[in-house]
Short mmCIF file of C-alpha atoms in Angstrom, two decimals:
data_model
loop_
_atom_site.label_atom_id
_atom_site.label_comp_id
_atom_site.label_asym_id
_atom_site.label_seq_id
_atom_site.Cartn_x
_atom_site.Cartn_y
_atom_site.Cartn_z
CA MET A 26 0.00 0.00 0.00
CA LYS A 27 1.12 3.56 -0.67
CA LYS A 28 2.55 5.38 2.34
CA ILE A 29 -0.17 7.52 3.86
CA SER A 30 0.76 11.11 4.66
CA GLU A 31 0.60 12.33 8.24
CA ALA A 32 -2.22 14.75 7.45
CA VAL A 33 -4.34 11.95 6.00
CA VAL A 34 -3.63 9.70 8.99
CA ARG A 35 -4.93 12.47 11.24
CA ARG A 36 -8.11 12.67 9.21
CA LEU A 37 -8.76 8.91 9.31
CA PRO A 38 -10.29 8.85 12.82
CA VAL A 39 -12.57 11.70 11.78
CA TYR A 40 -13.69 9.82 8.66
CA LEU A 41 -14.22 6.79 10.85
CA GLN A 42 -16.44 8.72 13.22
CA VAL A 43 -18.62 10.21 10.48
CA LEU A 44 -18.89 6.86 8.71
CA SER A 45 -19.82 5.10 11.96
CA ASP A 46 -22.58 7.65 12.55
CA LEU A 47 -23.88 6.99 9.03
CA SER A 48 -23.70 3.25 9.56
CA LYS A 49 -25.70 3.51 12.81
CA ARG A 50 -28.41 5.28 10.82
CA ASP A 51 -28.34 2.43 8.27
CA VAL A 52 -26.89 4.61 5.53
CA GLN A 53 -25.14 2.27 3.08
CA THR A 54 -23.50 4.64 0.62
CA VAL A 55 -22.26 8.20 0.86
CA SER A 56 -20.96 10.67 -1.74
CA SER A 57 -17.76 12.69 -1.39
CA GLN A 58 -20.00 15.77 -1.47
CA GLU A 59 -21.97 14.57 1.57
CA LEU A 60 -18.78 13.62 3.41
CA GLY A 61 -17.36 17.01 2.49
CA ASN A 62 -20.37 18.78 3.99
CA LYS A 63 -20.08 16.82 7.20
CA LEU A 64 -16.36 17.34 7.52
CA ASP A 65 -15.96 20.84 6.10
CA LEU A 66 -13.55 19.43 3.55
CA ASN A 67 -13.40 19.86 -0.20
CA PRO A 68 -14.97 16.78 -1.91
CA ALA A 69 -11.92 16.55 -4.20
CA GLN A 70 -9.72 16.29 -1.09
CA ILE A 71 -11.91 13.51 0.23
CA ARG A 72 -11.75 11.58 -3.04
CA LYS A 73 -7.97 11.93 -2.98
CA ASP A 74 -7.75 10.75 0.66
CA LEU A 75 -10.01 7.76 0.04
CA ALA A 76 -8.06 6.77 -3.06
CA TYR A 77 -5.28 5.67 -0.67
CA PHE A 78 -7.49 2.71 0.23
CA GLY A 79 -8.10 1.73 -3.38
CA GLU A 80 -11.70 2.85 -2.93
CA PHE A 81 -12.85 5.30 -5.57
CA GLY A 82 -16.63 5.37 -5.16
CA ARG A 83 -19.04 4.93 -8.03
CA LYS A 84 -20.59 7.82 -9.92
CA GLY A 85 -24.20 8.39 -8.81
CA ILE A 86 -23.86 5.77 -6.05
CA GLY A 87 -20.98 6.94 -3.88
CA TYR A 88 -18.82 5.12 -1.39
CA ASP A 89 -19.70 1.89 0.42
CA VAL A 90 -19.91 2.93 4.07
CA SER A 91 -19.21 -0.41 5.72
CA TYR A 92 -16.31 -1.21 3.37
CA LEU A 93 -14.67 2.13 4.22
CA ILE A 94 -15.18 1.57 7.94
CA GLU A 95 -13.56 -1.86 7.75
CA LYS A 96 -10.63 -0.51 5.70
CA ILE A 97 -9.94 2.43 8.01
CA ARG A 98 -10.15 0.19 11.09
CA GLN A 99 -7.58 -2.10 9.50
CA ILE A 100 -5.25 0.78 8.64
CA LEU A 101 -5.51 2.21 12.16
CA LYS A 102 -4.91 -1.33 13.53
CA LEU A 103 -8.25 -1.20 15.39
CA ASP A 104 -8.88 -4.76 14.28
CA GLN A 105 -5.95 -5.88 16.47
CA GLY A 106 -6.91 -4.85 19.98
CA LEU A 107 -4.65 -2.23 21.52
CA ASN A 108 -4.05 -1.68 25.22
CA VAL A 109 -3.17 1.76 26.55
CA GLY A 110 -1.57 2.70 29.88
CA LEU A 111 -1.88 6.10 31.52
CA VAL A 112 0.37 7.79 34.09
CA GLY A 113 -1.09 10.67 36.12
CA ALA A 114 -4.44 10.12 37.83
CA GLY A 115 -5.34 13.79 38.26
CA ASN A 116 -8.32 15.56 36.68
CA LEU A 117 -6.99 15.17 33.15
CA GLY A 118 -6.09 11.50 33.59
CA ARG A 119 -9.54 10.81 35.03
CA ALA A 120 -11.21 12.67 32.18
CA LEU A 121 -9.29 10.60 29.64
CA CYS A 122 -10.30 7.35 31.34
CA ASN A 123 -13.90 8.45 30.82
CA TYR A 124 -13.22 8.48 27.08
CA ASN A 125 -12.95 4.70 27.23
CA THR A 126 -16.63 4.73 26.32
CA TYR A 127 -15.77 6.34 22.98
CA LEU A 128 -12.77 4.10 22.46
CA LYS A 129 -14.65 1.18 21.09
CA ASP A 130 -12.85 -1.02 18.64
CA ASN A 131 -10.56 -2.82 21.08
CA MET A 132 -8.57 0.26 22.02
CA LYS A 133 -8.83 0.84 25.76
CA ILE A 134 -7.00 2.39 28.66
CA THR A 135 -6.37 -0.75 30.69
CA ALA A 136 -4.03 0.53 33.43
CA VAL A 137 -3.57 3.77 35.37
CA PHE A 138 -0.51 4.70 37.42
CA ASP A 139 0.41 7.53 39.74
CA ALA A 140 3.50 8.46 41.76
CA ASN A 141 1.44 9.91 44.62
CA PRO A 142 0.96 7.27 47.37
CA ALA A 143 -2.37 8.90 48.31
CA MET A 144 -3.74 8.08 44.84
CA ILE A 145 -2.80 4.39 44.83
CA GLY A 146 -5.79 2.10 45.05
CA ALA A 147 -8.30 4.81 44.06
CA ALA A 148 -10.92 3.69 41.54
CA ILE A 149 -11.49 5.41 38.19
CA ASN A 150 -14.49 3.70 36.67
CA SER A 151 -13.39 0.07 36.51
CA LEU A 152 -9.66 0.87 36.84
CA VAL A 153 -7.61 0.98 40.03
CA VAL A 154 -4.66 3.39 40.30
CA MET A 155 -1.36 1.50 40.62
CA PRO A 156 2.08 2.58 41.89
CA MET A 157 4.82 3.51 39.41
CA ASP A 158 7.06 0.62 40.46
CA GLN A 159 4.57 -1.73 38.81
CA LEU A 160 4.64 0.09 35.47
CA LYS A 161 7.14 -2.21 33.77
CA ASP A 162 5.51 -5.46 34.90
CA ILE A 163 1.98 -4.37 34.06
CA VAL A 164 2.96 -3.02 30.62
CA ALA A 165 4.48 -6.39 29.82
CA ALA A 166 1.69 -8.47 31.39
CA ARG A 167 -1.14 -6.58 29.66
CA ASN A 168 0.70 -6.06 26.39
CA ILE A 169 0.32 -2.28 26.65
CA ARG A 170 1.63 -0.66 23.45
CA ILE A 171 0.71 3.00 23.99
CA GLY A 172 1.43 5.18 27.00
CA ILE A 173 -0.41 8.38 27.89
CA ILE A 174 1.31 11.01 30.02
CA THR A 175 -0.87 13.34 32.12
CA VAL A 176 1.60 14.45 34.77
CA PRO A 177 3.02 17.94 35.37
CA ALA A 178 5.66 19.10 32.85
CA VAL A 179 8.59 18.64 35.25
CA GLU A 180 7.80 14.93 35.75
CA ALA A 181 6.96 14.09 32.15
CA GLN A 182 10.43 13.10 30.91
CA ASN A 183 10.83 10.62 33.78
CA VAL A 184 7.49 9.05 32.96
CA ALA A 185 8.38 8.89 29.27
CA ASP A 186 11.66 7.15 30.14
CA GLY A 187 9.69 4.65 32.23
CA PHE A 188 7.30 3.94 29.40
CA VAL A 189 10.16 3.50 26.92
CA GLU A 190 12.01 1.15 29.28
CA ALA A 191 8.79 -0.82 29.76
CA GLY A 192 8.60 -1.27 25.99
CA VAL A 193 5.69 0.87 24.78
CA GLU A 194 5.79 1.75 21.07
CA GLY A 195 3.89 5.04 21.15
CA ILE A 196 3.40 7.87 23.62
CA LEU A 197 0.69 10.51 23.74
CA ASN A 198 1.98 13.37 25.87
CA PHE A 199 -0.39 15.90 27.42
CA ALA A 200 2.27 17.61 29.53
CA PRO A 201 3.24 21.00 28.09
CA THR A 202 6.84 20.10 27.40
CA ILE A 203 8.94 18.50 24.68
CA LEU A 204 10.12 14.97 25.46
CA ARG A 205 13.08 12.97 24.16
CA VAL A 206 12.34 9.40 23.15
CA PRO A 207 14.31 6.90 21.02
CA GLU A 208 13.61 6.79 17.29
CA HIS A 209 11.63 3.56 17.47
CA VAL A 210 9.05 5.13 19.78
CA ARG A 211 6.46 7.39 18.17
CA ILE A 212 5.47 10.42 20.22
CA HIS A 213 2.41 12.65 19.68
CA TYR A 214 1.71 15.83 21.59
CA ALA A 215 -1.76 16.70 22.77
CA ASP A 216 -0.91 19.83 24.65
CA PHE A 217 -4.00 21.94 25.08
CA THR A 218 -2.09 25.20 25.40
CA THR A 219 -0.57 24.67 21.95
CA GLU A 220 -4.05 24.25 20.45
CA LEU A 221 -5.31 27.30 22.25
CA LEU A 222 -2.39 29.50 21.29
CA SER A 223 -2.51 28.50 17.63
CA LEU A 224 -6.27 29.13 17.63
CA ALA A 225 -5.61 32.67 18.85
CA TYR A 226 -3.62 33.35 15.68
CA TYR A 227 -6.76 32.96 13.59
CA LEU A 228 -8.99 35.37 15.50
CA GLU A 229 -10.38 37.95 13.12
CA LYS A 230 -10.48 41.21 15.00
CA GLU A 231 -7.04 42.68 15.31
CA GLY A 232 -6.17 44.51 18.48
CA ASP A 233 -3.12 46.71 18.66
CA GLU A 234 -1.11 44.97 15.94
CA THR A 235 1.48 47.29 14.56
CA ASP A 236 2.57 47.72 10.98
CA GLU A 237 6.21 47.88 11.87
CA PRO A 238 8.48 46.15 9.40
CA LEU A 239 9.76 42.77 10.56
CA VAL A 240 13.39 43.73 11.01
CA ASP A 241 15.48 44.49 14.07
CA MET B 30 3.77 39.98 6.37
CA LYS B 31 3.64 36.76 4.39
CA LYS B 32 0.70 34.49 5.21
CA ILE B 33 1.87 31.85 7.65
CA SER B 34 0.93 28.26 6.87
CA GLU B 35 -1.20 26.30 9.30
CA ALA B 36 1.62 23.87 10.06
CA VAL B 37 3.94 26.73 11.02
CA VAL B 38 1.26 28.36 13.17
CA ARG B 39 0.97 25.09 15.07
CA ARG B 40 4.70 25.06 15.67
CA LEU B 41 4.82 28.64 16.95
CA PRO B 42 3.63 27.83 20.51
CA VAL B 43 6.24 25.09 20.66
CA TYR B 44 8.99 27.49 19.55
CA LEU B 45 7.71 29.94 22.12
CA GLN B 46 7.95 27.38 24.89
CA VAL B 47 11.50 26.32 24.05
CA LEU B 48 12.63 29.93 23.64
CA SER B 49 11.02 30.90 26.98
CA ASP B 50 12.89 28.06 28.68
CA LEU B 51 16.15 29.33 27.16
CA SER B 52 15.35 32.88 28.21
CA LYS B 53 14.70 31.80 31.81
CA ARG B 54 18.19 30.28 31.79
CA ASP B 55 19.58 33.61 30.52
CA VAL B 56 20.51 32.15 27.13
CA GLN B 57 20.63 35.08 24.70
CA THR B 58 21.22 33.42 21.34
CA VAL B 59 20.43 30.00 19.92
CA SER B 60 21.37 28.24 16.68
CA SER B 61 18.89 26.47 14.40
CA GLN B 62 20.87 23.29 15.18
CA GLU B 63 20.24 23.67 18.93
CA LEU B 64 16.56 24.47 18.36
CA GLY B 65 16.35 21.48 16.04
CA ASN B 66 17.76 19.18 18.71
CA LYS B 67 15.28 20.44 21.27
CA LEU B 68 12.31 20.16 18.93
CA ASP B 69 13.25 17.10 16.89
CA LEU B 70 13.01 19.20 13.75
CA ASN B 71 15.42 19.59 10.87
CA PRO B 72 17.49 22.80 11.32
CA ALA B 73 16.68 23.75 7.71
CA GLN B 74 12.97 23.54 8.55
CA ILE B 75 13.53 25.80 11.53
CA ARG B 76 15.41 28.37 9.47
CA LYS B 77 12.56 28.34 6.95
CA ASP B 78 9.91 28.75 9.67
CA LEU B 79 11.76 31.59 11.35
CA ALA B 80 12.28 33.36 8.03
CA TYR B 81 8.54 34.17 8.17
CA PHE B 82 9.34 36.66 10.88
CA GLY B 83 12.12 38.31 8.90
CA GLU B 84 14.63 36.85 11.35
CA PHE B 85 17.43 34.93 9.72
CA GLY B 86 19.96 34.49 12.48
CA ARG B 87 23.61 35.36 12.12
CA LYS B 88 26.28 32.86 11.16
CA GLY B 89 28.27 31.78 14.19
CA ILE B 90 25.98 33.76 16.54
CA GLY B 91 22.50 32.38 15.95
CA TYR B 92 19.09 33.78 16.71
CA ASP B 93 18.30 36.46 19.26
CA VAL B 94 16.13 34.66 21.82
CA SER B 95 14.24 37.62 23.24
CA TYR B 96 13.57 39.13 19.82
CA LEU B 97 12.04 35.83 18.62
CA ILE B 98 9.92 35.55 21.76
CA GLU B 99 8.56 39.06 21.28
CA LYS B 100 7.83 38.42 17.59
CA ILE B 101 6.02 35.11 18.18
CA ARG B 102 3.97 36.63 21.00
CA GLN B 103 2.92 39.42 18.63
CA ILE B 104 1.99 36.99 15.88
CA LEU B 105 -0.05 34.84 18.28
CA LYS B 106 -1.67 38.04 19.62
CA LEU B 107 -0.41 37.26 23.11
CA ASP B 108 0.49 40.92 23.48
CA GLN B 109 -3.22 41.78 23.39
CA GLY B 110 -4.76 39.93 26.32
CA LEU B 111 -7.26 37.25 25.41
CA ASN B 112 -10.10 35.96 27.56
CA VAL B 113 -11.34 32.40 27.22
CA GLY B 114 -14.67 30.91 28.37
CA LEU B 115 -15.24 27.20 29.05
CA VAL B 116 -18.47 25.20 29.05
CA GLY B 117 -18.46 21.85 30.86
CA ALA B 118 -17.14 21.74 34.43
CA GLY B 119 -16.44 18.00 34.54
CA ASN B 120 -13.02 16.38 34.99
CA LEU B 121 -11.74 17.62 31.65
CA GLY B 122 -13.01 21.18 32.18
CA ARG B 123 -11.42 21.25 35.61
CA ALA B 124 -8.15 19.92 34.26
CA LEU B 125 -8.06 22.63 31.60
CA CYS B 126 -8.70 25.35 34.18
CA ASN B 127 -5.57 24.12 35.95
CA TYR B 128 -3.62 24.94 32.79
CA ASN B 129 -4.24 28.62 33.51
CA THR B 130 -0.89 28.46 35.29
CA TYR B 131 0.81 27.69 31.97
CA LEU B 132 -1.28 30.22 30.08
CA LYS B 133 0.78 33.22 30.96
CA ASP B 134 0.88 36.04 28.47
CA ASN B 135 -2.58 37.43 29.12
CA MET B 136 -4.45 34.39 27.84
CA LYS B 137 -6.66 33.02 30.57
CA ILE B 138 -9.81 31.02 31.13
CA THR B 139 -11.90 33.70 32.85
CA ALA B 140 -15.34 32.06 33.02
CA VAL B 141 -16.69 28.51 33.43
CA PHE B 142 -20.27 27.43 32.69
CA ASP B 143 -22.25 24.25 33.16
CA ALA B 144 -25.82 23.17 32.38
CA ASN B 145 -26.03 20.97 35.49
CA PRO B 146 -27.70 22.92 38.35
CA ALA B 147 -25.72 20.85 40.88
CA MET B 148 -22.48 22.30 39.45
CA ILE B 149 -23.47 25.97 39.61
CA GLY B 150 -21.56 27.90 42.25
CA ALA B 151 -18.81 25.29 42.59
CA ALA B 152 -15.28 26.70 42.76
CA ILE B 153 -12.51 25.68 40.34
CA ASN B 154 -9.41 27.44 41.58
CA SER B 155 -10.42 31.09 41.53
CA LEU B 156 -13.36 30.56 39.12
CA VAL B 157 -16.99 29.93 40.04
CA VAL B 158 -19.16 27.76 37.77
CA MET B 159 -22.00 29.78 36.23
CA PRO B 160 -25.30 28.74 34.65
CA MET B 161 -25.65 28.59 30.85
CA ASP B 162 -28.26 31.36 30.76
CA GLN B 163 -25.52 33.79 31.71
CA LEU B 164 -23.21 32.74 28.87
CA LYS B 165 -24.15 35.55 26.48
CA ASP B 166 -23.96 38.35 29.06
CA ILE B 167 -20.67 37.19 30.54
CA VAL B 168 -19.01 36.67 27.14
CA ALA B 169 -19.92 40.25 26.26
CA ALA B 170 -19.05 41.72 29.66
CA ARG B 171 -15.64 40.01 29.88
CA ASN B 172 -14.79 40.36 26.20
CA ILE B 173 -14.36 36.60 25.85
CA ARG B 174 -13.08 35.80 22.34
CA ILE B 175 -12.45 32.05 22.56
CA GLY B 176 -14.81 29.34 23.80
CA ILE B 177 -13.74 25.89 24.98
CA ILE B 178 -16.22 23.00 24.82
CA THR B 179 -15.77 20.11 27.28
CA VAL B 180 -19.29 18.65 27.33
CA PRO B 181 -20.46 15.24 26.08
CA ALA B 182 -20.70 14.88 22.29
CA VAL B 183 -24.51 15.07 22.19
CA GLU B 184 -24.54 18.48 23.86
CA ALA B 185 -21.60 20.00 21.99
CA GLN B 186 -23.48 21.52 19.03
CA ASN B 187 -25.87 23.36 21.35
CA VAL B 188 -22.96 24.79 23.29
CA ALA B 189 -21.20 25.81 20.07
CA ASP B 190 -24.37 27.59 18.90
CA GLY B 191 -24.50 29.41 22.24
CA PHE B 192 -20.88 30.52 21.93
CA VAL B 193 -21.42 31.70 18.34
CA GLU B 194 -24.55 33.64 19.32
CA ALA B 195 -22.63 35.19 22.20
CA GLY B 196 -20.05 36.41 19.72
CA VAL B 197 -16.90 34.36 20.30
CA GLU B 198 -14.45 34.28 17.37
CA GLY B 199 -12.81 30.94 17.99
CA ILE B 200 -13.83 27.60 19.49
CA LEU B 201 -11.67 24.79 20.81
CA ASN B 202 -13.79 21.64 20.88
CA PHE B 203 -12.85 18.65 23.03
CA ALA B 204 -16.09 16.75 22.44
CA PRO B 205 -15.57 13.85 20.03
CA THR B 206 -17.90 15.16 17.34
CA ILE B 207 -17.81 17.47 14.33
CA LEU B 208 -19.49 20.84 14.87
CA ARG B 209 -21.01 23.29 12.42
CA VAL B 210 -20.08 26.94 12.94
CA PRO B 211 -20.36 29.98 10.65
CA GLU B 212 -17.38 30.82 8.44
CA HIS B 213 -16.29 33.78 10.54
CA VAL B 214 -15.75 31.53 13.58
CA ARG B 215 -12.56 29.48 13.65
CA ILE B 216 -12.92 26.01 15.13
CA HIS B 217 -10.10 23.71 16.28
CA TYR B 218 -10.58 20.16 17.46
CA ALA B 219 -8.69 18.77 20.43
CA ASP B 220 -10.29 15.38 20.52
CA PHE B 221 -8.08 12.98 22.38
CA THR B 222 -9.47 9.88 20.66
CA THR B 223 -8.36 11.27 17.29
CA GLU B 224 -4.82 11.73 18.58
CA LEU B 225 -4.82 8.27 20.06
CA LEU B 226 -6.18 6.56 16.96
CA SER B 227 -3.76 8.32 14.63
CA LEU B 228 -0.90 7.39 16.97
CA ALA B 229 -1.90 3.72 16.67
CA TYR B 230 -1.24 3.91 12.93
CA TYR B 231 2.47 4.46 13.58
CA LEU B 232 3.09 1.53 15.91
CA GLU B 233 5.91 -0.57 14.58
CA LYS B 234 5.06 -4.15 15.35
CA GLU B 235 2.40 -5.40 13.03
CA GLY B 236 -0.15 -7.77 14.42
CA ASP B 237 -2.39 -9.76 12.12
CA GLU B 238 -2.29 -7.30 9.25
CA THR B 239 -3.11 -9.00 6.01
CA ASP B 240 -1.50 -8.54 2.63
CA GLU B 241 -4.78 -8.63 0.80
CA PRO B 242 -4.96 -6.24 -2.11
CA LEU B 243 -6.97 -3.12 -1.44
CA VAL B 244 -9.87 -3.84 -3.74
CA ASP B 245 -13.41 -4.94 -3.12
#
């Protein structure tokens, strides 16, 4: 299969969500125009994205919804079952555990850890917070492949090192700091402040922006 | 100034963070190589990004840290002061309010709302949860320009409509659903499941992936 660009990979879960909604409503085919309306994307862009899967749609009929769902689930490895571990049982960590409801498709947070002794043993839905010294054993025992970091920035690198040592293959970091991991570990950043600050750039009304030339 | 691409805008907060760390340690100049090491980016990419600001660095000296910080803050409108409102005072909403500590630079969550009567009046740090019927008045009174949505997916469109009616210019949506907003309102998605699912794509070990051709 052709290598899929990062931008397309990021759109796949969104396609999957829209297609799943359609499937729940017993919709069997969908046009690129309809998908475009739902996703605020150009239909030509959608046709190009979907062409990666060898699925081109048929004129006047559209795309087969359940075929696309199956294909995207395969590409995202959702057909495999994927266990996720989380370190940091504060508000954010707890909120993420609640997303388990949305994480159908065999991808689940199956273990939660915290360094704070007062947190150990606390229940978050069906999970029980475990101490950090069990991270390595539990990651191995439960075949955890992705680690989520929801600890303060100053502790994040230590937690990342722990996850790497325990053998996870991917890390999703919510701490507002850059982390160093070996090349074979994929790291994604989900820092909310980054989203918020880049959103600010697009606000329409300008305040006191100057017209000074961009030189020293 | 040249129009800045979306990808570069998303990197600006990350540059800002690294540069602020350097500045705190009294570092006055930095090379694209050093920035590249810290950010896991190619130095050539960094030089290209920074060229947007008319700042090219000087051979053997590097970039002026405080000048870059000032420039990026201007571009992200952090020199203006920016108030943010949040709807949904659950775990995620509370976690985001805690980020106010990181949101220096005049960008702050200044109001929290919830539809649940049991939540009204509760304190989250220095904020008090307010009822939804005050959203419009408070957004106007506090000049809130960005709205954050941390409610369940089924309620998210209603909340977005409320923010739009109240006059916000940008929305950051954490609910795992696509929202419709008018063209003049910028919407960013911070859905954690999307991040997690796209991360899964990059895991190295393949499970039971088939080699079947990608045709029907």
